[in-house]
Amino acid sequence: MPQITGMNTLINHSLKFFFRKLFYSLIVLLGVITIVFFLFNVMPADPAKMMLGNRDNKEQIELINSKFYFDKPLHTQYLYYLNDLSPISFHKSPPEFKKYKEIFSFKSSVIVFKYPYLRTSFHHKNMTVQSIIINSLPNTIVLAVSSIILALLISVPMGILCALYKDKFLDKFISIVSIMGMSLPSFLSAILISYIFAFKFGWFTNLNVTGSLYIMNDDGSNNFLEIKNLILPTITLSIRPLGVLTQLTRNSLLDEIKSNYIFLARSKGLNMFSSIIFHALRNSLSSVVTASSGWFAGMLSGTVFIEYIFGWNGIGKLLVDSLIYLDFPLVMGIILLIATFFIIINILLDLVYTFLDPRVKIN
Amino acid sequence: MKIEINNLDISINKKQILKSAFLKINSGEIIGIFGDSGSGKSVFCFFIMGFLNNSVFKCSATSALFINKNYTFDFTSNSESLWCDFRKKYISIIFQDPTTSLNPTIKCGHQMEEYFYITKNENFARNKCIDLLKEVGIDNPKKIFNSYPHEISGGQKQRVVIAMSLLKNPKILIADEPTTSLDPITQRNVLDLIVKISKKRKLAVLLISHNIDLLELYCKKFYVYKNCKLFDFKTTTHKNHIKSKNLIQSKIRNKKFNSLFEEIGITNLRNIYSKNDFNISIKNLSVSFNKKNITFKALNDIHFNINSGEKIGIAGGSGSGKTTLGRLLCGLESNFSGKFYKNISFKKIQLVYQDPYSSFNPKIKINNIINEIIKVNNSPFSSLELLQLVGLDTEYLNFFPSQLSGGEKQRLSIARVLASSPDLIIFDESLSGLDLDIKYTILNLIRDLNIYLKITIIFISHDLNSINFLCDKVYIIKDGKIVDNFKTNNIKSNDRHLYTKKLLYSNSFIK
């Protein structure tokens, strides 16, 4: 049964690939945690005092210090933090998590299986980091996905047009526009776009100058979805990748068009346009996919300027705010999230490569 | 059907590529075009296929017509839709390099089937493709149909391309050096196939090559492309050109040497190049590669002996393991079993690669390329001397590699190898892409290196003629085994192995 064994080896390979990637990503995450943790503790600031503000007194400071382990030596704090993050953790007394499963207990010490615990925020009183992140994560994901889709939907056809009309007027025009788009800083384009389309022509477009994906009722009772607020940030965010991806598509297509297989396809009677669509495009997409995955990961980790200017409650805005208040658990949580995004996108990228090019094998 | 082209001019940026060319092809004829590499034969092919970018190339002709019954097509037409229509029905092309002429991401069969989608005639498409694959001599057409191009061999790829070109049942087939990058036995098979198909289908073939023997064997008549002109088979230029080429060919066959060193007067170099005697012996040696749990033996239990001062040839088809042997001798292959004895350091063994285009860093000047090696090895000579030695103009020191022609590049790679003052040089298919006259002079250069500098030579090639010219001793490799070894004087003896005879036959293109 050769086919079945072939299938088995394929699954075997994929599993091996997956576990190896998982192992590497855990190492990457550990490195990120370590570096950020120690960097944060180098900073000359007292989080306990910052939390209490003007109302600090000695007892309260000591209380907070013992609650958040600030009185312990640095390496102990680090181990405690890792213990909290790890899905399998050790505790001297039954822990306070909502959900956990006991694996092993001895006297009052237990080893438990749980979700990674990111602790509670210093700044936002009594809110867990998880709940804060979950509040703004959907905003960022929606914005990033819509921007990258918009960029790809426009840039790939533009690149094809450029390649088709190489050195003609259309090619030069699109190239100039895309280079302008590439070099436009996002804070400037954000201000320009919100000024023109929401302020000047607001009467016509009916768009808001600022606003997040969910906005609150006037009486603060209910959150509701406001899709139209997505339009302007999406356009702004996609301008730069649009320029880059257009040029990339054009150049890699022009490389492919010179190949013999394109001439062979044309000798079958395909015209230039169809031979680009059916033959050259797929082979030239790998560089476009690489570049756009980089942009996408960058967008997921937050785009501070755009989120600030449009008042979009995203990860980038959250990160900057938490840095200002030295809110260590929140910063750490966001950075871990960003690192995880990058890792996931890289794994997906490898899979996309194998789909695009049969010569690339998962190995 | 016939093609008639009169007074065709092609120019690029006011530089003439083709001047007042005439060409006539009738159905069923095999017409050849002979020209040196880089002379612009391919431009002519592209003109007939309509692939020339008409904003760069300027083409004009008094008449350039394809006539088939009621259908007439003008080659100087600018209309893309007319061209597509013409290509769809009447004309096909086969390129030199089968590895690049198939789309790497689409299965061979789907690339063939595509033609039926283009013509909107999808009935029995798959069966017709498989029948055609069978016709071009593929044993397991269904498997090839479902394979990606990287999964099949070069010869099979070229057959797939031929099958693809036959789908439309064309009137004319253009073959642009269709076999140059294939190994000799496959080469012969593919050419025989084209002739067979041409006879069976009354197909006109325009065969373009730089191999004059091949054209003389396969074509009814052929044109010579020289100095931007196509010379008819009756003109004296045509005859003289052929004569001079044949002269060189016979010089190679009959071992007529023409020493470059004697010509420029470098005959006493032994003082600079004091060579050490050495000996390499290989016994029961095997090299195997593991790929997906399947062990592939590149070399299988070989015996081999090299003494200093020898000229040894290694011949075999592609995939026979001759490159692995070359790499092994340079110390690039460490995964072997068996006995490998040598009293010479790997530093003194150098390799000259097949492709002179990709073996140089294009951003470094020639002077620096050579000086780098001289510095590393503390060699007692300058880059200027080395260029003179290999017969290159000393002006070239300030050039970049891309400014040299293929033959000059190969001379340069010899100079670079000499810079480390080696005792043994291995030439791995180093001359296979070169024209006959350039090949002849470089073969002589290599011989000079052996005679005047006492450098030991190992010449790996599939071209038995060159090996016969250069070497004293030949090893024939097939499937990782040495099947035959002999002195070149005995090359035509009747005791030769069957495979040797086959190689000789496919090398010679003699009726």
PDB file of N, CA and C in Angstrom, chain B residues 131-185:
ATOM      1  N   ASP B 131      -1.509  10.088 -24.868  1.00  0.00           N
ATOM      2  CA  ASP B 131      -1.096   9.486 -26.144  1.00  0.00           C
ATOM      3  C   ASP B 131       0.155  10.166 -26.687  1.00  0.00           C
ATOM      4  N   LEU B 132       0.158  11.491 -26.606  1.00  0.00           N
ATOM      5  CA  LEU B 132       1.308  12.230 -27.135  1.00  0.00           C
ATOM      6  C   LEU B 132       2.572  11.940 -26.333  1.00  0.00           C
ATOM      7  N   LEU B 133       2.413  11.863 -25.000  1.00  0.00           N
ATOM      8  CA  LEU B 133       3.570  11.541 -24.169  1.00  0.00           C
ATOM      9  C   LEU B 133       4.135  10.188 -24.573  1.00  0.00           C
ATOM     10  N   LYS B 134       3.223   9.252 -24.885  1.00  0.00           N
ATOM     11  CA  LYS B 134       3.679   7.934 -25.340  1.00  0.00           C
ATOM     12  C   LYS B 134       4.421   8.078 -26.662  1.00  0.00           C
ATOM     13  N   GLU B 135       3.889   8.916 -27.525  1.00  0.00           N
ATOM     14  CA  GLU B 135       4.493   9.071 -28.855  1.00  0.00           C
ATOM     15  C   GLU B 135       5.915   9.614 -28.767  1.00  0.00           C
ATOM     16  N   VAL B 136       6.180  10.514 -27.794  1.00  0.00           N
ATOM     17  CA  VAL B 136       7.531  11.062 -27.697  1.00  0.00           C
ATOM     18  C   VAL B 136       8.454  10.165 -26.878  1.00  0.00           C
ATOM     19  N   GLY B 137       7.997   8.950 -26.603  1.00  0.00           N
ATOM     20  CA  GLY B 137       8.909   7.974 -26.024  1.00  0.00           C
ATOM     21  C   GLY B 137       9.007   8.007 -24.521  1.00  0.00           C
ATOM     22  N   ILE B 138       7.916   8.342 -23.839  1.00  0.00           N
ATOM     23  CA  ILE B 138       7.925   8.270 -22.375  1.00  0.00           C
ATOM     24  C   ILE B 138       7.242   6.974 -21.965  1.00  0.00           C
ATOM     25  N   ASP B 139       7.930   6.197 -21.115  1.00  0.00           N
ATOM     26  CA  ASP B 139       7.446   4.848 -20.812  1.00  0.00           C
ATOM     27  C   ASP B 139       6.208   4.850 -19.928  1.00  0.00           C
ATOM     28  N   ASN B 140       6.188   5.726 -18.938  1.00  0.00           N
ATOM     29  CA  ASN B 140       5.049   5.730 -18.006  1.00  0.00           C
ATOM     30  C   ASN B 140       4.339   7.088 -18.052  1.00  0.00           C
ATOM     31  N   PRO B 141       3.603   7.316 -19.164  1.00  0.00           N
ATOM     32  CA  PRO B 141       3.037   8.655 -19.387  1.00  0.00           C
ATOM     33  C   PRO B 141       2.107   9.116 -18.281  1.00  0.00           C
ATOM     34  N   LYS B 142       1.381   8.154 -17.638  1.00  0.00           N
ATOM     35  CA  LYS B 142       0.421   8.594 -16.626  1.00  0.00           C
ATOM     36  C   LYS B 142       1.132   9.185 -15.421  1.00  0.00           C
ATOM     37  N   LYS B 143       2.273   8.585 -15.080  1.00  0.00           N
ATOM     38  CA  LYS B 143       3.033   9.073 -13.926  1.00  0.00           C
ATOM     39  C   LYS B 143       3.633  10.448 -14.241  1.00  0.00           C
ATOM     40  N   ILE B 144       4.186  10.567 -15.440  1.00  0.00           N
ATOM     41  CA  ILE B 144       4.789  11.853 -15.827  1.00  0.00           C
ATOM     42  C   ILE B 144       3.712  12.930 -15.871  1.00  0.00           C
ATOM     43  N   PHE B 145       2.543  12.537 -16.363  1.00  0.00           N
ATOM     44  CA  PHE B 145       1.432  13.485 -16.458  1.00  0.00           C
ATOM     45  C   PHE B 145       1.128  14.099 -15.104  1.00  0.00           C
ATOM     46  N   ASN B 146       1.255  13.290 -14.047  1.00  0.00           N
ATOM     47  CA  ASN B 146       0.922  13.776 -12.709  1.00  0.00           C
ATOM     48  C   ASN B 146       2.130  14.222 -11.905  1.00  0.00           C
ATOM     49  N   SER B 147       3.273  14.416 -12.570  1.00  0.00           N
ATOM     50  CA  SER B 147       4.474  14.816 -11.835  1.00  0.00           C
ATOM     51  C   SER B 147       4.726  16.305 -11.994  1.00  0.00           C
ATOM     52  N   TYR B 148       5.387  16.865 -10.988  1.00  0.00           N
ATOM     53  CA  TYR B 148       5.885  18.232 -11.125  1.00  0.00           C
ATOM     54  C   TYR B 148       7.198  18.189 -11.904  1.00  0.00           C
ATOM     55  N   PRO B 149       7.532  19.269 -12.615  1.00  0.00           N
ATOM     56  CA  PRO B 149       8.754  19.256 -13.434  1.00  0.00           C
ATOM     57  C   PRO B 149      10.020  18.910 -12.648  1.00  0.00           C
ATOM     58  N   HIS B 150      10.082  19.286 -11.350  1.00  0.00           N
ATOM     59  CA  HIS B 150      11.333  19.004 -10.637  1.00  0.00           C
ATOM     60  C   HIS B 150      11.462  17.535 -10.277  1.00  0.00           C
ATOM     61  N   GLU B 151      10.400  16.774 -10.501  1.00  0.00           N
ATOM     62  CA  GLU B 151      10.462  15.357 -10.125  1.00  0.00           C
ATOM     63  C   GLU B 151      10.940  14.465 -11.264  1.00  0.00           C
ATOM     64  N   ILE B 152      11.135  15.027 -12.479  1.00  0.00           N
ATOM     65  CA  ILE B 152      11.533  14.187 -13.606  1.00  0.00           C
ATOM     66  C   ILE B 152      12.874  14.660 -14.162  1.00  0.00           C
ATOM     67  N   SER B 153      13.518  13.796 -14.954  1.00  0.00           N
ATOM     68  CA  SER B 153      14.879  14.110 -15.407  1.00  0.00           C
ATOM     69  C   SER B 153      14.868  15.094 -16.573  1.00  0.00           C
ATOM     70  N   GLY B 154      16.039  15.604 -16.914  1.00  0.00           N
ATOM     71  CA  GLY B 154      16.164  16.595 -17.979  1.00  0.00           C
ATOM     72  C   GLY B 154      15.658  16.079 -19.319  1.00  0.00           C
ATOM     73  N   GLY B 155      16.027  14.845 -19.657  1.00  0.00           N
ATOM     74  CA  GLY B 155      15.590  14.271 -20.927  1.00  0.00           C
ATOM     75  C   GLY B 155      14.079  14.147 -20.980  1.00  0.00           C
ATOM     76  N   GLN B 156      13.493  13.705 -19.861  1.00  0.00           N
ATOM     77  CA  GLN B 156      12.034  13.568 -19.805  1.00  0.00           C
ATOM     78  C   GLN B 156      11.357  14.923 -19.948  1.00  0.00           C
ATOM     79  N   LYS B 157      11.964  15.929 -19.302  1.00  0.00           N
ATOM     80  CA  LYS B 157      11.389  17.270 -19.399  1.00  0.00           C
ATOM     81  C   LYS B 157      11.361  17.724 -20.849  1.00  0.00           C
ATOM     82  N   GLN B 158      12.483  17.513 -21.548  1.00  0.00           N
ATOM     83  CA  GLN B 158      12.534  17.962 -22.942  1.00  0.00           C
ATOM     84  C   GLN B 158      11.488  17.206 -23.763  1.00  0.00           C
ATOM     85  N   ARG B 159      11.261  15.932 -23.449  1.00  0.00           N
ATOM     86  CA  ARG B 159      10.221  15.186 -24.157  1.00  0.00           C
ATOM     87  C   ARG B 159       8.836  15.754 -23.867  1.00  0.00           C
ATOM     88  N   VAL B 160       8.628  16.123 -22.601  1.00  0.00           N
ATOM     89  CA  VAL B 160       7.327  16.730 -22.259  1.00  0.00           C
ATOM     90  C   VAL B 160       7.136  18.016 -23.064  1.00  0.00           C
ATOM     91  N   VAL B 161       8.214  18.808 -23.162  1.00  0.00           N
ATOM     92  CA  VAL B 161       8.117  20.060 -23.924  1.00  0.00           C
ATOM     93  C   VAL B 161       7.789  19.760 -25.390  1.00  0.00           C
ATOM     94  N   ILE B 162       8.439  18.728 -25.927  1.00  0.00           N
ATOM     95  CA  ILE B 162       8.158  18.375 -27.325  1.00  0.00           C
ATOM     96  C   ILE B 162       6.704  17.931 -27.477  1.00  0.00           C
ATOM     97  N   ALA B 163       6.263  17.079 -26.541  1.00  0.00           N
ATOM     98  CA  ALA B 163       4.869  16.618 -26.594  1.00  0.00           C
ATOM     99  C   ALA B 163       3.927  17.811 -26.531  1.00  0.00           C
ATOM    100  N   MET B 164       4.258  18.759 -25.662  1.00  0.00           N
ATOM    101  CA  MET B 164       3.416  19.943 -25.507  1.00  0.00           C
ATOM    102  C   MET B 164       3.365  20.737 -26.805  1.00  0.00           C
ATOM    103  N   SER B 165       4.521  20.796 -27.489  1.00  0.00           N
ATOM    104  CA  SER B 165       4.546  21.582 -28.714  1.00  0.00           C
ATOM    105  C   SER B 165       3.788  20.885 -29.832  1.00  0.00           C
ATOM    106  N   LEU B 166       3.579  19.569 -29.691  1.00  0.00           N
ATOM    107  CA  LEU B 166       2.862  18.843 -30.751  1.00  0.00           C
ATOM    108  C   LEU B 166       1.355  18.866 -30.566  1.00  0.00           C
ATOM    109  N   LEU B 167       0.895  19.323 -29.395  1.00  0.00           N
ATOM    110  CA  LEU B 167      -0.535  19.295 -29.091  1.00  0.00           C
ATOM    111  C   LEU B 167      -1.367  19.969 -30.177  1.00  0.00           C
ATOM    112  N   LYS B 168      -0.872  21.090 -30.662  1.00  0.00           N
ATOM    113  CA  LYS B 168      -1.675  21.865 -31.604  1.00  0.00           C
ATOM    114  C   LYS B 168      -1.527  21.336 -33.011  1.00  0.00           C
ATOM    115  N   ASN B 169      -0.729  20.255 -33.165  1.00  0.00           N
ATOM    116  CA  ASN B 169      -0.437  19.739 -34.497  1.00  0.00           C
ATOM    117  C   ASN B 169       0.106  20.861 -35.390  1.00  0.00           C
ATOM    118  N   PRO B 170       1.283  21.380 -35.034  1.00  0.00           N
ATOM    119  CA  PRO B 170       1.776  22.590 -35.695  1.00  0.00           C
ATOM    120  C   PRO B 170       2.296  22.311 -37.102  1.00  0.00           C
ATOM    121  N   LYS B 171       2.477  23.371 -37.839  1.00  0.00           N
ATOM    122  CA  LYS B 171       3.052  23.238 -39.178  1.00  0.00           C
ATOM    123  C   LYS B 171       4.554  23.418 -39.123  1.00  0.00           C
ATOM    124  N   ILE B 172       5.004  24.211 -38.144  1.00  0.00           N
ATOM    125  CA  ILE B 172       6.448  24.426 -38.030  1.00  0.00           C
ATOM    126  C   ILE B 172       6.891  24.401 -36.572  1.00  0.00           C
ATOM    127  N   LEU B 173       8.046  23.765 -36.363  1.00  0.00           N
ATOM    128  CA  LEU B 173       8.590  23.644 -35.014  1.00  0.00           C
ATOM    129  C   LEU B 173       9.958  24.324 -34.996  1.00  0.00           C
ATOM    130  N   ILE B 174      10.161  25.225 -34.036  1.00  0.00           N
ATOM    131  CA  ILE B 174      11.459  25.866 -33.913  1.00  0.00           C
ATOM    132  C   ILE B 174      12.190  25.226 -32.742  1.00  0.00           C
ATOM    133  N   ALA B 175      13.368  24.700 -33.007  1.00  0.00           N
ATOM    134  CA  ALA B 175      14.124  24.042 -31.946  1.00  0.00           C
ATOM    135  C   ALA B 175      15.401  24.839 -31.731  1.00  0.00           C
ATOM    136  N   ASP B 176      15.443  25.590 -30.628  1.00  0.00           N
ATOM    137  CA  ASP B 176      16.574  26.469 -30.348  1.00  0.00           C
ATOM    138  C   ASP B 176      17.563  25.720 -29.460  1.00  0.00           C
ATOM    139  N   GLU B 177      18.582  25.147 -30.060  1.00  0.00           N
ATOM    140  CA  GLU B 177      19.572  24.339 -29.339  1.00  0.00           C
ATOM    141  C   GLU B 177      18.871  23.323 -28.439  1.00  0.00           C
ATOM    142  N   PRO B 178      18.016  22.478 -29.005  1.00  0.00           N
ATOM    143  CA  PRO B 178      17.127  21.682 -28.144  1.00  0.00           C
ATOM    144  C   PRO B 178      17.852  20.661 -27.288  1.00  0.00           C
ATOM    145  N   THR B 179      19.104  20.339 -27.592  1.00  0.00           N
ATOM    146  CA  THR B 179      19.739  19.239 -26.868  1.00  0.00           C
ATOM    147  C   THR B 179      21.051  19.632 -26.215  1.00  0.00           C
ATOM    148  N   THR B 180      21.406  20.910 -26.253  1.00  0.00           N
ATOM    149  CA  THR B 180      22.739  21.301 -25.795  1.00  0.00           C
ATOM    150  C   THR B 180      22.974  20.975 -24.330  1.00  0.00           C
ATOM    151  N   SER B 181      21.925  21.086 -23.505  1.00  0.00           N
ATOM    152  CA  SER B 181      22.166  20.850 -22.091  1.00  0.00           C
ATOM    153  C   SER B 181      21.800  19.429 -21.660  1.00  0.00           C
ATOM    154  N   LEU B 182      21.628  18.546 -22.628  1.00  0.00           N
ATOM    155  CA  LEU B 182      21.335  17.155 -22.265  1.00  0.00           C
ATOM    156  C   LEU B 182      22.599  16.310 -22.425  1.00  0.00           C
ATOM    157  N   ASP B 183      22.603  15.140 -21.783  1.00  0.00           N
ATOM    158  CA  ASP B 183      23.815  14.340 -21.933  1.00  0.00           C
ATOM    159  C   ASP B 183      23.774  13.584 -23.267  1.00  0.00           C
ATOM    160  N   PRO B 184      24.956  13.136 -23.775  1.00  0.00           N
ATOM    161  CA  PRO B 184      25.071  12.767 -25.181  1.00  0.00           C
ATOM    162  C   PRO B 184      24.073  11.725 -25.661  1.00  0.00           C
ATOM    163  N   ILE B 185      23.805  10.724 -24.817  1.00  0.00           N
ATOM    164  CA  ILE B 185      22.919   9.652 -25.303  1.00  0.00           C
ATOM    165  C   ILE B 185      21.486  10.177 -25.426  1.00  0.00           C
TER     166      ILE B 185
END
